[in-house]
XYZ file of C-alpha atoms in Angstrom:
766
model
C -24.851 123.310 -88.764
C -22.819 120.150 -89.947
C -23.323 118.794 -93.571
C -26.745 118.535 -94.671
C -27.460 116.478 -97.665
C -30.737 116.331 -99.695
C -33.276 113.410 -101.216
C -32.701 113.870 -104.659
C -36.555 113.128 -105.059
C -38.502 114.993 -102.390
C -35.576 117.450 -101.601
C -35.707 116.606 -97.777
C -32.915 117.271 -95.769
C -31.200 113.424 -94.692
C -28.391 112.590 -92.219
C -28.090 108.674 -93.704
C -26.193 107.636 -90.858
C -28.551 108.755 -88.154
C -31.501 108.071 -90.310
C -33.917 105.326 -88.772
C -34.633 103.997 -92.130
C -32.330 101.244 -93.555
C -32.438 97.796 -94.680
C -29.744 95.363 -95.280
C -30.280 93.319 -98.699
C -27.561 91.499 -100.650
C -24.672 93.409 -98.921
C -25.646 96.356 -99.744
C -27.383 98.928 -97.263
C -29.849 100.955 -98.316
C -30.759 104.555 -96.829
C -33.944 105.997 -96.675
C -35.304 109.833 -96.243
C -37.996 110.225 -93.931
C -40.422 110.393 -96.643
C -39.065 106.983 -97.749
C -38.230 108.234 -101.150
C -35.309 105.889 -101.741
C -37.728 102.826 -102.643
C -38.200 105.278 -105.609
C -34.756 104.994 -106.913
C -33.973 101.321 -106.091
C -31.217 100.151 -108.686
C -30.441 103.633 -109.198
C -26.643 104.511 -108.162
C -28.375 107.455 -106.284
C -26.165 108.949 -102.842
C -27.764 106.880 -100.495
C -27.851 103.177 -102.171
C -24.286 103.211 -102.209
C -21.974 102.145 -99.012
C -20.221 105.212 -96.761
C -16.574 104.961 -98.956
C -18.462 105.268 -102.106
C -20.821 108.323 -101.348
C -19.800 111.668 -102.907
C -19.229 114.697 -101.130
C -22.080 116.291 -99.564
C -23.955 119.616 -100.024
C -23.495 121.918 -96.941
C -26.048 124.229 -96.509
C -24.851 128.017 -94.456
C -27.027 130.946 -93.723
C -30.155 131.281 -92.015
C -31.916 128.195 -91.769
C -35.637 127.071 -90.691
C -36.980 123.767 -89.480
C -40.157 121.973 -88.242
C -41.402 121.684 -84.688
C -42.996 118.489 -85.209
C -39.903 117.060 -87.488
C -36.564 118.512 -86.400
C -35.193 116.566 -89.344
C -36.174 118.902 -91.890
C -34.315 121.570 -92.509
C -34.506 124.621 -95.179
C -32.602 127.925 -96.393
C -36.141 129.266 -97.335
C -39.656 129.554 -94.844
C -41.313 127.286 -97.133
C -43.593 124.359 -95.515
C -42.745 121.181 -93.892
C -42.601 118.032 -96.356
C -43.595 116.096 -94.424
C -46.605 117.722 -92.194
C -47.324 121.076 -94.272
C -46.573 123.135 -91.321
C -44.546 126.746 -92.358
C -40.943 126.204 -91.191
C -39.785 128.421 -88.238
C -36.009 129.858 -88.259
C -33.697 127.750 -86.104
C -31.700 131.271 -84.829
C -33.684 132.992 -81.844
C -32.744 136.907 -82.176
C -33.588 139.674 -80.058
C -35.835 140.825 -82.163
C -38.720 139.197 -83.498
C -38.856 138.762 -87.001
C -42.259 139.277 -88.953
C -43.992 135.529 -89.285
C -44.391 135.722 -93.141
C -46.505 132.701 -92.844
C -49.015 134.415 -89.667
C -49.403 137.654 -91.934
C -49.842 135.224 -95.675
C -52.715 132.974 -93.473
C -54.196 136.125 -91.626
C -54.836 137.947 -95.193
C -56.194 134.658 -96.635
C -58.398 134.501 -93.793
C -59.763 138.104 -93.797
C -60.799 137.871 -97.114
C -61.930 134.520 -97.114
C -64.599 135.897 -94.011
C -65.984 138.714 -96.898
C -67.219 135.766 -99.446
C -68.217 132.957 -96.928
C -70.594 135.080 -94.680
C -72.896 136.192 -96.837
C -72.227 132.133 -98.543
C -73.468 131.059 -95.017
C -75.894 133.691 -94.777
C -77.679 132.340 -98.420
C -77.568 129.360 -97.744
C -78.854 128.985 -93.748
C -81.782 131.929 -94.668
C -84.112 128.905 -95.261
C -83.700 128.719 -91.720
C -85.142 132.031 -90.799
C -88.945 132.057 -90.930
C -90.393 133.849 -93.784
C -86.852 133.555 -95.457
C -86.017 131.935 -98.710
C -83.000 133.102 -100.967
C -83.802 130.261 -103.217
C -86.874 131.842 -103.942
C -86.100 135.057 -104.056
C -82.906 134.410 -106.561
C -84.690 131.423 -108.286
C -82.573 130.183 -110.547
C -79.772 132.214 -109.582
C -79.329 130.581 -106.271
C -77.174 128.122 -107.203
C -74.958 130.432 -109.607
C -74.243 132.719 -106.777
C -73.200 130.246 -104.152
C -70.650 129.426 -107.400
C -69.307 132.862 -107.472
C -69.171 133.823 -104.080
C -67.426 129.746 -103.646
C -64.697 129.973 -106.391
C -62.269 132.441 -105.136
C -62.818 131.460 -101.763
C -62.115 127.449 -102.205
C -59.689 128.506 -105.041
C -57.714 131.624 -103.336
C -57.862 131.786 -99.947
C -57.557 128.009 -99.680
C -54.895 127.626 -102.635
C -52.034 126.933 -99.771
C -54.470 123.784 -98.344
C -54.575 122.215 -101.916
C -50.636 122.561 -102.813
C -49.564 121.272 -99.218
C -52.203 118.707 -99.835
C -50.933 117.703 -103.192
C -47.529 118.149 -102.160
C -48.004 115.430 -99.326
C -49.061 113.018 -101.889
C -46.519 113.396 -104.278
C -43.825 112.901 -101.109
C -46.200 110.165 -99.791
C -46.123 111.654 -96.392
C -49.724 112.211 -96.056
C -51.093 114.856 -93.375
C -53.813 117.625 -92.073
C -53.813 118.750 -95.547
C -54.768 116.308 -97.373
C -57.572 115.494 -95.287
C -58.142 119.480 -96.009
C -57.679 119.678 -99.535
C -59.790 115.909 -99.732
C -63.122 117.314 -97.476
C -63.179 120.834 -99.032
C -62.340 119.880 -102.413
C -65.193 116.904 -102.891
C -67.318 119.426 -101.456
C -66.338 121.908 -103.912
C -66.213 120.179 -107.218
C -69.258 118.158 -106.727
C -71.351 121.277 -106.182
C -69.398 122.594 -109.291
C -70.769 119.438 -111.254
C -74.406 119.547 -109.677
C -74.301 123.394 -110.730
C -73.023 123.128 -114.498
C -74.495 119.770 -115.284
C -77.871 119.606 -113.247
C -79.490 116.928 -115.368
C -76.534 114.565 -114.955
C -77.012 113.936 -111.464
C -78.823 111.196 -110.131
C -82.203 111.311 -108.609
C -80.464 109.559 -105.375
C -78.351 113.494 -104.824
C -81.938 115.050 -105.601
C -82.709 116.326 -101.822
C -86.165 118.481 -102.768
C -87.943 117.875 -105.810
C -85.570 118.354 -108.508
C -82.937 120.496 -106.216
C -79.780 118.415 -105.100
C -77.852 119.467 -102.515
C -75.469 122.055 -102.825
C -72.226 121.665 -100.208
C -70.553 125.116 -101.489
C -70.753 126.902 -97.950
C -69.782 123.609 -96.708
C -66.536 123.942 -98.757
C -65.617 127.601 -98.450
C -66.289 127.642 -94.319
C -64.448 124.174 -93.944
C -61.185 126.641 -95.416
C -62.369 129.927 -93.347
C -62.552 128.085 -89.849
C -59.182 126.186 -91.125
C -57.705 129.852 -91.818
C -58.648 130.653 -88.296
C -57.149 127.784 -86.818
C -53.675 128.635 -88.159
C -53.897 131.817 -87.874
C -54.457 130.909 -83.895
C -52.112 128.584 -83.987
C -49.136 130.352 -85.600
C -49.838 133.114 -82.631
C -48.881 130.858 -80.279
C -46.475 129.086 -81.648
C -44.590 132.312 -82.205
C -45.068 132.852 -78.621
C -42.692 129.813 -78.150
C -39.473 131.640 -78.448
C -40.351 135.046 -76.510
C -38.251 133.459 -73.144
C -35.479 133.323 -75.126
C -36.267 136.435 -76.157
C -36.370 137.685 -73.222
C -32.667 136.536 -72.362
C -30.941 137.807 -75.005
C -33.095 141.505 -74.739
C -30.952 141.240 -71.116
C -27.945 142.552 -72.921
C -27.262 146.184 -73.405
C -26.833 147.455 -76.195
C -23.967 149.561 -75.023
C -20.720 149.192 -72.534
C -18.396 151.829 -71.040
C -14.752 151.339 -71.951
C -11.853 152.161 -69.870
C -9.711 153.693 -71.373
C -5.707 153.330 -71.167
C -5.535 156.943 -69.542
C -8.579 156.229 -67.453
C -11.250 157.814 -69.171
C -14.438 156.255 -70.101
C -15.722 156.091 -73.696
C -19.239 154.203 -74.218
C -18.911 151.778 -76.995
C -21.237 149.532 -78.655
C -21.594 145.865 -77.145
C -20.457 143.908 -80.409
C -16.816 146.315 -80.448
C -16.413 144.708 -76.575
C -13.306 142.580 -76.953
C -11.929 139.848 -74.392
C -9.356 141.601 -71.850
C -11.300 145.184 -72.055
C -11.267 146.895 -68.543
C -15.391 147.924 -68.423
C -17.151 150.451 -65.847
C -20.145 148.853 -64.311
C -22.167 151.859 -62.280
C -25.381 151.104 -59.599
C -28.350 149.955 -61.520
C -26.424 149.269 -65.225
C -26.854 145.992 -66.583
C -23.708 143.789 -66.979
C -22.591 143.846 -70.967
C -20.195 140.592 -71.150
C -19.410 137.888 -68.614
C -15.832 138.791 -66.599
C -14.587 139.442 -63.540
C -14.484 141.884 -61.002
C -10.877 143.569 -60.799
C -11.676 146.847 -59.007
C -15.003 147.904 -56.570
C -17.765 145.841 -54.912
C -21.262 145.555 -56.721
C -24.566 143.796 -55.331
C -26.489 141.894 -58.513
C -29.507 140.756 -59.465
C -29.010 137.203 -61.512
C -32.266 136.063 -60.965
C -33.418 136.640 -64.627
C -30.669 134.243 -65.680
C -30.360 131.820 -62.568
C -33.581 131.741 -61.187
C -32.141 133.050 -57.580
C -34.575 135.545 -56.160
C -31.296 137.357 -53.682
C -29.194 139.901 -54.931
C -25.526 138.379 -54.714
C -22.635 140.282 -53.252
C -19.801 140.921 -55.764
C -15.943 141.653 -54.823
C -12.630 141.780 -56.433
C -11.985 138.439 -58.445
C -15.921 137.373 -58.511
C -17.428 136.349 -61.952
C -20.131 138.180 -62.755
C -22.967 137.164 -65.981
C -23.122 139.475 -69.139
C -27.244 140.697 -68.418
C -27.400 140.604 -65.115
C -28.081 144.079 -63.412
C -25.682 145.760 -60.700
C -28.022 146.947 -57.869
C -26.103 148.973 -55.157
C -22.529 150.118 -55.528
C -19.993 150.137 -58.942
C -17.336 148.605 -59.931
C -14.512 147.799 -62.842
C -14.406 144.188 -64.910
C -12.425 142.820 -67.464
C -14.084 141.540 -69.809
C -13.488 137.502 -70.403
C -16.270 135.558 -72.750
C -17.637 137.823 -75.299
C -20.317 137.656 -78.354
C -21.302 134.405 -78.720
C -19.357 133.019 -75.865
C -21.072 134.839 -73.207
C -23.450 132.625 -70.691
C -26.837 134.084 -71.876
C -25.602 133.662 -75.565
C -24.413 129.746 -74.850
C -27.939 129.532 -72.642
C -29.901 130.546 -75.506
C -27.698 127.989 -78.230
C -28.606 124.941 -75.862
C -32.367 125.578 -74.936
C -32.371 126.276 -79.045
C -31.284 122.960 -80.270
C -33.173 120.998 -76.672
C -36.403 122.780 -78.066
C -35.810 120.807 -81.303
C -35.078 117.477 -79.864
C -37.761 114.741 -79.494
C -38.838 113.148 -76.410
C -39.053 109.038 -75.987
C -42.956 109.489 -74.796
C -43.474 111.382 -78.458
C -42.688 107.760 -80.332
C -46.092 106.223 -79.694
C -47.470 109.497 -81.201
C -44.775 109.088 -84.390
C -45.989 105.214 -84.510
C -50.038 106.054 -84.932
C -49.142 109.418 -87.129
C -47.998 107.075 -89.812
C -50.760 104.943 -90.265
C -53.141 107.928 -89.164
C -54.006 109.204 -92.286
C -55.003 106.050 -94.323
C -56.668 104.480 -91.635
C -58.765 108.479 -91.348
C -59.531 108.009 -95.884
C -60.048 104.099 -94.834
C -63.053 105.259 -92.349
C -64.333 108.268 -94.520
C -65.053 105.628 -97.413
C -66.523 103.067 -95.162
C -68.772 105.719 -93.981
C -69.780 106.692 -97.531
C -70.418 103.299 -98.499
C -72.602 102.413 -94.907
C -74.872 106.261 -95.641
C -75.253 104.953 -99.270
C -76.407 101.508 -98.587
C -78.345 101.967 -95.313
C -79.102 105.449 -94.677
C -82.261 107.313 -94.604
C -83.549 108.531 -98.070
C -82.312 110.412 -99.842
C -79.342 108.510 -99.039
C -76.418 109.533 -101.278
C -76.860 113.116 -99.757
C -76.090 111.793 -96.190
C -73.123 110.063 -97.425
C -71.243 112.920 -98.667
C -71.919 115.258 -95.423
C -70.124 112.144 -93.676
C -67.151 111.431 -96.043
C -66.396 115.016 -95.815
C -66.610 115.673 -91.601
C -64.509 112.360 -91.409
C -62.080 114.185 -93.909
C -61.800 117.378 -92.027
C -62.508 116.400 -88.067
C -59.194 114.304 -87.758
C -56.389 116.270 -87.425
C -53.296 114.799 -86.926
C -51.713 118.031 -86.430
C -52.624 117.898 -82.177
C -51.401 114.704 -82.111
C -47.828 115.666 -83.698
C -47.349 118.855 -81.798
C -48.532 117.310 -78.331
C -45.037 116.714 -77.457
C -42.611 119.371 -79.423
C -44.989 122.326 -77.671
C -44.029 121.634 -74.479
C -41.169 120.820 -74.883
C -40.521 124.232 -76.131
C -42.069 125.987 -73.687
C -41.156 124.020 -70.993
C -37.149 124.651 -71.856
C -37.041 128.223 -72.287
C -38.926 128.443 -68.912
C -36.348 126.489 -67.259
C -33.235 128.813 -69.338
C -34.987 131.615 -67.185
C -34.829 130.004 -64.263
C -31.361 128.615 -64.211
C -31.906 125.444 -65.552
C -30.572 124.347 -69.053
C -31.592 121.317 -70.488
C -29.779 119.834 -73.249
C -32.766 118.106 -75.111
C -36.033 116.407 -74.371
C -35.240 112.957 -73.140
C -33.122 114.647 -70.493
C -35.578 116.176 -69.665
C -38.106 113.400 -69.439
C -35.884 111.239 -68.005
C -35.493 113.639 -64.650
C -39.412 113.535 -64.371
C -38.742 109.606 -63.672
C -36.065 110.034 -61.176
C -36.495 107.944 -57.797
C -33.159 108.000 -56.511
C -30.400 110.674 -56.930
C -26.464 109.657 -56.697
C -24.605 113.130 -55.700
C -21.285 113.902 -54.976
C -20.116 115.884 -52.054
C -17.185 118.422 -53.215
C -19.057 121.625 -55.230
C -22.411 119.723 -54.966
C -23.338 119.453 -51.608
C -20.768 122.198 -50.355
C -19.788 125.092 -51.726
C -16.461 123.774 -53.498
C -14.234 126.530 -52.358
C -12.729 124.839 -49.171
C -9.616 126.720 -47.058
C -7.202 125.414 -44.810
C -8.270 125.655 -41.510
C -4.968 123.866 -39.644
C -1.374 122.180 -40.462
C -0.225 119.532 -38.546
C 3.427 118.630 -39.067
C 5.607 115.543 -37.270
C 7.993 116.425 -34.823
C 10.903 118.548 -36.304
C 9.227 120.274 -39.582
C 8.450 123.338 -40.255
C 4.530 124.090 -41.092
C 5.645 126.953 -44.171
C 8.094 124.439 -45.164
C 5.027 122.341 -45.486
C 3.267 124.370 -47.106
C 5.559 125.890 -49.457
C 6.437 122.704 -50.976
C 2.747 121.467 -51.047
C 2.163 124.554 -52.603
C 4.632 123.866 -55.815
C 2.980 121.230 -56.451
C -0.089 122.193 -56.703
C 0.632 125.483 -58.859
C -0.552 124.043 -62.504
C -3.770 122.239 -60.743
C -7.358 123.430 -60.820
C -8.375 121.466 -58.752
C -10.896 122.921 -55.666
C -8.238 121.661 -52.991
C -5.206 123.030 -54.968
C -6.421 126.316 -55.101
C -7.090 126.149 -50.971
C -2.853 125.645 -50.727
C -2.475 127.786 -53.124
C -4.374 130.426 -51.783
C -3.014 130.019 -48.233
C 0.440 129.977 -48.994
C -0.245 133.270 -50.953
C -1.576 134.720 -47.366
C 1.189 133.813 -45.552
C 3.596 135.196 -48.254
C 5.603 132.488 -49.014
C 7.616 131.942 -52.580
C 6.250 129.198 -54.659
C 8.694 126.957 -56.317
C 8.040 124.921 -59.659
C 7.367 121.160 -59.301
C 9.105 118.676 -62.116
C 8.151 115.440 -62.866
C 4.793 116.704 -62.070
C 2.496 113.891 -61.955
C -1.405 113.256 -61.195
C -2.940 110.077 -59.545
C -6.539 110.452 -60.363
C -8.640 109.800 -57.048
C -5.732 109.878 -55.103
C -3.390 112.965 -55.657
C -0.048 114.472 -56.905
C 3.870 113.443 -56.784
C 6.701 115.804 -57.925
C 9.799 116.620 -57.146
C 10.691 120.386 -55.760
C 14.084 122.015 -55.270
C 15.345 117.748 -55.930
C 13.341 116.519 -53.024
C 10.550 114.053 -53.789
C 6.683 115.160 -52.766
C 4.244 113.161 -52.692
C -0.144 114.854 -51.496
C -3.111 113.153 -51.757
C -5.039 111.255 -49.325
C -4.095 108.092 -47.594
C -4.457 105.655 -50.384
C -1.952 107.759 -52.302
C 0.315 106.712 -49.451
C -0.207 103.232 -48.662
C 0.978 103.046 -52.685
C 3.811 104.840 -51.965
C 4.624 102.957 -49.056
C 4.471 106.191 -46.490
C 3.090 105.092 -42.733
C 0.300 107.605 -41.576
C 0.541 105.956 -38.192
C 2.217 109.259 -36.882
C -0.487 111.810 -37.435
C -3.578 109.382 -37.839
C -5.213 110.432 -34.795
C -5.304 114.241 -35.929
C -6.574 113.148 -39.447
C -9.567 111.827 -37.820
C -9.915 114.416 -35.554
C -9.786 116.633 -38.454
C -12.424 114.647 -40.443
C -14.963 114.908 -37.279
C -15.072 118.322 -38.109
C -16.044 117.748 -41.669
C -12.319 118.523 -42.564
C -10.489 116.653 -45.674
C -7.503 115.350 -44.172
C -4.889 115.817 -46.852
C -1.416 114.098 -46.492
C 2.250 115.467 -47.251
C 5.072 113.029 -47.852
C 9.082 114.361 -48.150
C 11.292 112.093 -49.396
C 9.263 109.265 -48.491
C 8.666 110.268 -45.473
C 5.457 111.952 -43.670
C 6.093 115.560 -43.121
C 2.551 116.922 -42.324
C -0.832 116.764 -43.023
C -3.375 120.024 -44.009
C -6.669 120.333 -43.085
C -9.185 121.643 -46.057
C -12.743 122.383 -44.820
C -15.605 122.260 -47.543
C -18.863 124.312 -45.541
C -21.971 122.753 -46.376
C -24.039 125.239 -48.888
C -26.448 127.111 -47.013
C -29.091 126.286 -49.571
C -28.126 122.539 -49.482
C -29.966 120.664 -46.294
C -33.599 122.644 -47.823
C -32.483 121.780 -50.987
C -32.585 118.255 -50.129
C -35.987 118.058 -48.155
C -37.303 118.801 -51.329
C -36.319 116.536 -53.403
C -36.872 113.540 -50.523
C -40.944 115.398 -50.428
C -40.452 114.488 -54.434
C -40.241 111.060 -53.634
C -36.549 110.498 -54.350
C -33.836 108.749 -52.591
C -30.338 110.655 -51.910
C -27.270 109.152 -51.974
C -23.909 110.377 -51.552
C -20.935 109.535 -53.217
C -17.746 110.895 -52.155
C -13.941 110.096 -52.775
C -13.260 111.836 -49.618
C -12.621 109.547 -46.060
C -15.499 107.375 -44.885
C -15.511 109.691 -41.423
C -15.422 113.527 -42.660
C -18.354 111.468 -45.424
C -20.320 110.178 -42.614
C -20.020 114.058 -40.964
C -21.361 115.365 -43.407
C -24.065 113.122 -44.649
C -24.981 112.876 -40.851
C -25.453 116.872 -41.052
C -27.592 116.555 -43.938
C -29.645 113.495 -42.919
C -28.402 111.263 -45.578
C -28.850 107.721 -45.132
C -27.113 106.045 -47.956
C -23.135 106.792 -48.305
C -20.391 105.140 -50.516
C -16.944 107.024 -49.045
C -13.770 106.579 -50.825
C -14.390 105.958 -54.013
C -11.969 105.884 -56.954
C -13.564 108.477 -60.016
C -13.201 105.199 -62.094
C -15.644 103.451 -59.792
C -18.613 106.507 -59.845
C -19.568 105.075 -62.913
C -19.878 101.398 -61.694
C -22.017 103.111 -58.619
C -24.575 104.291 -61.166
C -25.252 101.285 -62.707
C -25.146 99.069 -59.819
C -28.213 101.094 -58.993
C -30.183 100.807 -62.397
C -29.683 97.291 -62.594
C -31.573 97.312 -59.182
C -34.319 98.810 -61.056
C -33.802 102.462 -60.343
C -33.943 105.329 -62.568
C -30.805 107.126 -61.512
C -29.735 111.135 -61.440
C -26.428 111.935 -61.303
C -25.343 115.210 -59.667
C -21.655 115.994 -59.852
C -18.985 119.148 -60.899
C -15.413 117.768 -61.454
C -13.877 116.290 -64.155
C -13.655 112.861 -62.305
C -17.956 112.672 -62.254
C -17.527 113.230 -66.268
C -18.131 109.371 -66.873
C -21.059 109.044 -64.116
C -22.674 111.367 -65.479
C -23.057 110.044 -68.666
C -23.968 106.662 -67.875
C -26.869 108.207 -65.431
C -30.226 107.931 -66.749
C -30.007 111.939 -66.499
C -26.441 113.905 -65.629
C -27.227 116.980 -63.942
C -23.788 119.187 -63.643
C -23.186 122.466 -61.652
C -22.718 125.412 -63.824
C -19.773 126.346 -61.515
C -18.339 122.811 -62.559
C -15.894 122.251 -65.521
C -17.374 122.294 -69.041
C -16.239 118.228 -69.567
C -18.478 117.667 -66.763
C -21.201 120.074 -68.520
C -20.851 118.284 -71.761
C -21.796 115.135 -70.274
C -24.928 115.966 -68.735
C -27.964 116.273 -69.843
C -29.273 119.077 -67.224
C -26.594 121.826 -66.143
C -27.633 123.975 -63.305
C -26.410 127.501 -64.184
C -25.607 128.295 -60.022
C -24.481 125.140 -59.229
C -27.424 125.038 -56.368
C -29.369 122.048 -56.025
C -32.519 124.370 -55.123
C -31.763 124.478 -58.895
C -32.419 120.755 -59.226
C -35.487 121.414 -57.194
C -36.831 123.420 -59.805
C -35.598 121.142 -62.616
C -37.825 118.591 -61.455
C -40.590 120.299 -60.945
C -40.200 121.562 -64.662
C -39.744 117.644 -66.139
C -42.884 116.456 -63.952
C -45.363 119.583 -65.309
C -44.096 119.081 -68.455
C -44.474 115.072 -68.868
C -47.674 115.908 -66.931
C -48.572 118.742 -69.982
C -47.576 116.235 -72.494
C -49.670 112.931 -70.953
C -52.891 115.855 -71.565
C -51.918 116.959 -74.760
C -51.553 113.981 -76.194
C -54.616 112.358 -74.001
C -56.970 115.275 -75.705
C -54.700 114.523 -79.664
C -56.300 110.746 -78.747
C -59.126 111.218 -77.131
C -60.428 114.152 -79.628
C -59.887 111.811 -82.524
C -60.931 108.382 -80.763
C -64.517 110.471 -79.957
C -64.778 112.977 -82.981
C -64.071 110.710 -85.954
C -66.673 108.142 -85.741
C -69.291 110.950 -84.402
C -68.629 112.740 -87.639
C -69.301 109.385 -89.205
C -72.956 109.391 -88.316
C -72.700 106.589 -85.392
C -74.993 108.965 -83.631
C -77.756 109.436 -85.807
C -79.506 105.760 -85.593
C -80.242 106.992 -81.554
C -79.981 110.821 -81.654
C -80.274 111.490 -85.326
C -77.539 113.717 -85.450
C -75.153 113.927 -88.502
C -72.283 116.390 -87.999
C -71.789 119.073 -90.229
C -68.885 119.404 -92.494
C -68.842 123.230 -90.794
C -68.710 122.222 -87.324
C -65.947 119.482 -87.902
C -64.237 121.874 -89.318
C -64.176 124.324 -85.919
C -63.818 120.951 -84.284
C -60.470 120.404 -85.969
C -59.138 123.468 -85.485
C -59.790 124.073 -81.695
C -58.223 120.850 -81.059
C -54.740 121.700 -82.251
C -55.296 125.853 -80.529
C -56.273 123.619 -77.522
C -52.905 121.856 -77.627
C -51.051 124.303 -78.416
C -52.708 126.975 -75.412
C -52.467 123.933 -72.945
C -48.192 124.189 -73.609
C -48.131 127.250 -73.147
C -49.555 127.172 -69.580
C -46.005 125.861 -68.498
C -44.928 128.865 -68.734
C -46.044 130.095 -65.748
C -45.837 126.899 -63.959
C -45.150 127.088 -60.175
C -41.409 126.365 -60.017
């Protein structure tokens, strides 16, 4: 967690440098918190009114922290209510064991106890509808007082959190759902209390039944119980959104089998495993941490992390992921990443952050929410006035019912939850399918993509090239050429460099140390080996150094037509050899590209490789548009060119040289098998580095955007239809007046329906 500042008025967390609320006036910058409290202390030498250089040191929050699913900028040290929307804050950190949900326990207890009082209260007031039953006649003068006795603990105790949060929302100038509930239920209870305590002061216009005045105790009480029920159902549903991440964390075993120096095995707790430890993994056991196989072999099921159904064979040198399960065979592995550095922990951390991000599509809901509650209050006032002036006799009771119904039925909670609930469920679903989403904006952008710019090496191909041939000029020796090339590539992690080093190792060639080593981006490397000037790279590097490739140009073209990359070696400013490095196309690439085309995405291959090799690969994969001989700096320009043409562009790549293009694309897609720089620059990371995972990511993105639109539709249509009905627009036509109790049930149902719809993403077919 970075530094978080607390607003001195409302105690909200504020980052002035990122705040959307800022105002320039008189040469000074005014910073506002999300609740707009800065206006309260304008002119004060408070933190938010000072220019950056005059601000005091911030207060840093530490320990377990909680945030609001609707307002991720709100962060607290305790699981209290959100100061903006009143919702219960949730822990920011996902743990294997689901912590007790204090808010759910709190609301459930109040619901059950409230229901004990609400049922007899409802039976009493509805008894007149039963033939021969009238509690008013049976109880006589005690009828109203009995209702008061039943309603008082129901409203003042069971409904207490609603009134507290409603009052806080007014004090913080952030009206929300609880503002409306407190006003509606409070008005119904206080009016009824006034009628019972001071019956003869009630105007005649309120007397519906002779000298009796209509009471609304049952409306106030049942509203409270129904809203509590809605809160319980909503909290239970929200509690399930973290299940996917908890399932991932639970994959890691609790213990590991460490191989001691004397060769014996010792079982130790997982948190005692250190990087460098030698661990034994037996058949059927879960792999404890990330590492590499150093002895033996196995067949590992990685589906729970990568989404790939087929088990993967692991031999010496292969990487394994903690939490995956070894099937047949056993092996020893060296631990490399432990604790928070494991793939599982990094996935959970990344997805947790993504779940708290805000999608661009939410901006509409945010704009509406600012004016929603004040508008509802205005409509409620207008409904009261209209019924009082034009309603049937007795007009005022009708006016009270309409006003309370409008206040209760209008639930901004459904509008606020529409987007974040879908994002939370979708990112968790993606994590279990090998798709890591950095933020909600990336997921939304992926759903809109119509053009994919894809790098060749490591993305379309396996990224593990091997030398398939060496051609030398007359008088040169192939092993000597390989020795000089390997010396230059000794310190490089480029896939082509690793292929050359592996070939030298297979031939038992001693590798020297290069001096004056230099990397020329997009071309190759140069240096000195045993006093000789050596250059290794593509034709552009040879031309840069004035070296003719004519003696072997025919051989190079022949290599390229077989999908191999031609790498030239020059020694002492003269061409010496050419290496053919073949990088096989991934088995899954053709099917993945076909599926992406079926989704309406145009494919463009961009590579620094020679045009002949690029054309051969493109022909085999059915790619019509190819950009070859591209320098790293040009990839970003290519992405920008397609964007300028009106395309929504995704860029998929795995190397350092892809990072600028990944960052510049509408959404960058990094291969999880690539470099950390590429993954940091991307919005989407494919754990396996397989484009079939991109197909799953695209399906998830489109399903998520569709789900968000459905949620927003439910919320908008619900309020657009519910508020006028509650106000009484159907009365002149159908004689229908909406009961406040029905309004409360409908309000609770709206939030629950949005969450239930979002949870459908957990089972969407990818």
